Tab-separated table of C-alpha atoms in Angstrom:
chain	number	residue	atom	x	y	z
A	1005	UNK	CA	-2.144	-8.520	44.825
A	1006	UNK	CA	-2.464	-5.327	44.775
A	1007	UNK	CA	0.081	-4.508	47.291
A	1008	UNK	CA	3.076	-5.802	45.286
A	1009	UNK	CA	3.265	-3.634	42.276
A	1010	UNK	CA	2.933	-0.455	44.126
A	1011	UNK	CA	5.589	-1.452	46.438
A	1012	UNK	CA	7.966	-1.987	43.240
A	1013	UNK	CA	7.059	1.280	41.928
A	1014	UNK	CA	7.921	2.698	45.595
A	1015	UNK	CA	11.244	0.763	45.307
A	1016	UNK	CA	11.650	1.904	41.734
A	1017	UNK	CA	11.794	5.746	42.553
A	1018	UNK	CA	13.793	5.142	45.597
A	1019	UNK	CA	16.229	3.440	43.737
A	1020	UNK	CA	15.920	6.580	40.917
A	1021	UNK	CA	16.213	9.037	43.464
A	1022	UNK	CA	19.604	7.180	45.007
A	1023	UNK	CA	21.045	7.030	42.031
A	1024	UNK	CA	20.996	10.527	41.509
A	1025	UNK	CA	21.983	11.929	44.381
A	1026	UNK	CA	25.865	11.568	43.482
A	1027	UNK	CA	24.973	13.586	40.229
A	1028	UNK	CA	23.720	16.484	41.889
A	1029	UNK	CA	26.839	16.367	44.280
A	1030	UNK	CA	29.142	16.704	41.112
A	1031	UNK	CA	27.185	18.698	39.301
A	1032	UNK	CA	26.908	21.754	42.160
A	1033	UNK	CA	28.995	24.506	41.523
A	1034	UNK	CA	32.050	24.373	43.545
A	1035	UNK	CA	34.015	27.581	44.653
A	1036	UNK	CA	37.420	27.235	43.279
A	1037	UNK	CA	40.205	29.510	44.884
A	1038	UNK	CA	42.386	30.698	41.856
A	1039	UNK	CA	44.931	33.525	42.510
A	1040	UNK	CA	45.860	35.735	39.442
A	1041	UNK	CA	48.861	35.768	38.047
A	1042	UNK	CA	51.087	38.661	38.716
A	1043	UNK	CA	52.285	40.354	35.823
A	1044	UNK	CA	55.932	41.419	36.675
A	1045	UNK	CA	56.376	45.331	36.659
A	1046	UNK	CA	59.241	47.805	36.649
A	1047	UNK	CA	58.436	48.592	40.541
A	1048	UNK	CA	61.308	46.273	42.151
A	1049	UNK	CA	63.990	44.921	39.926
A	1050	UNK	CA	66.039	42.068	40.441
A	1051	UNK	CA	69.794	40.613	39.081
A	1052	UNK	CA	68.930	37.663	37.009
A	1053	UNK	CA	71.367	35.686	35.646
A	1054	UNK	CA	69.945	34.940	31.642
A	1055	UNK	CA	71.601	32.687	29.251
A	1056	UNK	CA	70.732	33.110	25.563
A	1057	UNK	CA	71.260	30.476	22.833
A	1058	UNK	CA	71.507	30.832	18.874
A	1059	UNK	CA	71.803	29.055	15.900
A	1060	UNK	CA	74.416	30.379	13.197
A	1061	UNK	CA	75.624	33.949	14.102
A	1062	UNK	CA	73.771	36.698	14.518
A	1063	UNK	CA	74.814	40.007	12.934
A	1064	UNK	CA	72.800	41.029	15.954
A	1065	UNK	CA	70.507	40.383	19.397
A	1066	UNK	CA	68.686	42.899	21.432
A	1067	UNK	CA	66.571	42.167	23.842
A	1068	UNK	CA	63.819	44.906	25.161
A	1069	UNK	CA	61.520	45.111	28.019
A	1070	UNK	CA	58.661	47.444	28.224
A	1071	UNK	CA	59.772	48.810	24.243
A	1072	UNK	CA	63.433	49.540	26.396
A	1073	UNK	CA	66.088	48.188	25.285
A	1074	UNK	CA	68.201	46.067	28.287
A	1075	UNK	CA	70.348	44.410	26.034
A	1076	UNK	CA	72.170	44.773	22.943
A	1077	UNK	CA	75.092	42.056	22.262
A	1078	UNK	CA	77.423	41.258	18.855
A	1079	UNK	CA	77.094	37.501	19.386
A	1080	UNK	CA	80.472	35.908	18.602
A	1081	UNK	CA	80.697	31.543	17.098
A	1082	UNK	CA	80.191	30.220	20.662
A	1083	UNK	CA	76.537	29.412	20.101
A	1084	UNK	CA	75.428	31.224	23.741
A	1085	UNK	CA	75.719	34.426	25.578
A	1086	UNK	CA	75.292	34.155	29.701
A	1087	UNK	CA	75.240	37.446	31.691
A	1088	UNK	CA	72.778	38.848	34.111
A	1089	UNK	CA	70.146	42.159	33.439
A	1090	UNK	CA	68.259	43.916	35.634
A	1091	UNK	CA	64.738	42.619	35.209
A	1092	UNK	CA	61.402	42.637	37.481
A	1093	UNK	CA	61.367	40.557	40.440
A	1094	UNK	CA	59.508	37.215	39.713
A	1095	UNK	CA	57.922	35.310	42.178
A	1096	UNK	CA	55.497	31.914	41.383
A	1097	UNK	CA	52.746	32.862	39.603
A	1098	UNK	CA	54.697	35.611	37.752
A	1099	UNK	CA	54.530	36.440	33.853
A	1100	UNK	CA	57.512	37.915	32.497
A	1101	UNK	CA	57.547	39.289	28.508
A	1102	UNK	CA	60.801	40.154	26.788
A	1103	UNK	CA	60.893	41.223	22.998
A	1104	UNK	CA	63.621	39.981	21.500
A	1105	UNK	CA	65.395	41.172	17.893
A	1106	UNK	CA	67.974	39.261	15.894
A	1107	UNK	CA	69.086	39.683	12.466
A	1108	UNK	CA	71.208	37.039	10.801
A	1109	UNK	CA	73.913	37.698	7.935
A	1110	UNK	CA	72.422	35.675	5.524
A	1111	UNK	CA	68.621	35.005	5.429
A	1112	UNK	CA	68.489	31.923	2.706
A	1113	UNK	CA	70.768	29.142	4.691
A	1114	UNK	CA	67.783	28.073	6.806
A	1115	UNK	CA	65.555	28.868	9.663
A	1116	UNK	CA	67.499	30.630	12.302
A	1117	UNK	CA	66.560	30.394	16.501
A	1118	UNK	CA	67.075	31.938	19.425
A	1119	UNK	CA	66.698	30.470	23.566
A	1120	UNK	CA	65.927	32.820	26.028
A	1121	UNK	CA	66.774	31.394	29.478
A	1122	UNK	CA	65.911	33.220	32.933
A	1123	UNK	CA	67.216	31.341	36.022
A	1124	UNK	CA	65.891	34.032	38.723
A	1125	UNK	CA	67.147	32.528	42.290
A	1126	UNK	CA	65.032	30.356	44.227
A	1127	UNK	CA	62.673	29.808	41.131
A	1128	UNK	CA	63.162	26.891	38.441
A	1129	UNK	CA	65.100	28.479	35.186
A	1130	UNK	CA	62.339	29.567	32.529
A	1131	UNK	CA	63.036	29.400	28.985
A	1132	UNK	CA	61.265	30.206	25.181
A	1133	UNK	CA	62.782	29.805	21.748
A	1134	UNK	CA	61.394	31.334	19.056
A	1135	UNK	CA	62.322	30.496	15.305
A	1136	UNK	CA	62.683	32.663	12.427
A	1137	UNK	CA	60.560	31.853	8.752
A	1138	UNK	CA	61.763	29.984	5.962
A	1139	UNK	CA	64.220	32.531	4.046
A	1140	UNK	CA	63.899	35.158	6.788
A	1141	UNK	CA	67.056	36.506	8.615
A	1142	UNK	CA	64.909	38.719	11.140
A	1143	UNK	CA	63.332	37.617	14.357
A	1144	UNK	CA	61.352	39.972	15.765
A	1145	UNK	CA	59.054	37.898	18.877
A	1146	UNK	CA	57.246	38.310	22.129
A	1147	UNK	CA	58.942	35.395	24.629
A	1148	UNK	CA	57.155	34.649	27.640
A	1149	UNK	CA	58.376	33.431	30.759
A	1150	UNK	CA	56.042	31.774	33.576
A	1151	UNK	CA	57.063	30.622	36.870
């Protein structure tokens, strides 16, 4: 009689022990292979075309990279200016900033936005919109572009 509850103790740890031996399979640390992004710089520069939306019309847009300004337009009623600038080459991975500056006529109409769009080749198009605050005719933002 003896024999039969130490066997079903014997059988009760096994059965503990197989239960956790998925656990400590998920639970090891596993080496994960990230890559940093790349941070585009001014060392190789690229044509990219860029197409830039806004609401209302802006006295002004500039655009700046690196506190330079790349772009300065006098946006007209279409809604959209599309051009191309010299910017960094992006690749996947990439992070692009752009600071951005626009300064509508009359600040109490409503909030006021602007669409950066990148469309570097070989890379899907990359695009931000930032808006302005309520009775504010200034935008003055960071956009960020990841591919």
């Amino acid at each position: 009689m003896m024999n039969k509850p130490i066997k079903a103790l014997i059988y009760c740890l096994l059965g503990i022990v197989a239960a956790g031996l998925p656990l400590a399979f998920f639970a090891a640390p596993t080496k994960l292979r990230q890559e940093p992004a790349t941070v585009a710089t001014e060392a190789t520069t690229n044509v990219i075309p860029v197409l830039i939306r806004y609401t209302d019309e802006p006295v002004e847009v500039k655009l700046l990279y690196l506190g330079k300004e790349i772009l300065s337009l006098k946006p007209d009623r279409s809604g959209k200016w599309y051009g191309a600038l010299a910017l960094p080459s992006v690749r996947r991975g990439s992070v692009l900033e752009l600071e951005v500056r626009a300064m509508w006529p009359d600040p109490l109409l409503s909030n006021q936005a602007i669409t950066v769009q990148l469309l570097p080749p070989g890379l899907p198009a990359s695009s931000d919109t930032q808006w302005t605050d309520t009775g504010v005719g200034e935008l003055h933002a960071t956009f960020l572009f990841r591919w």
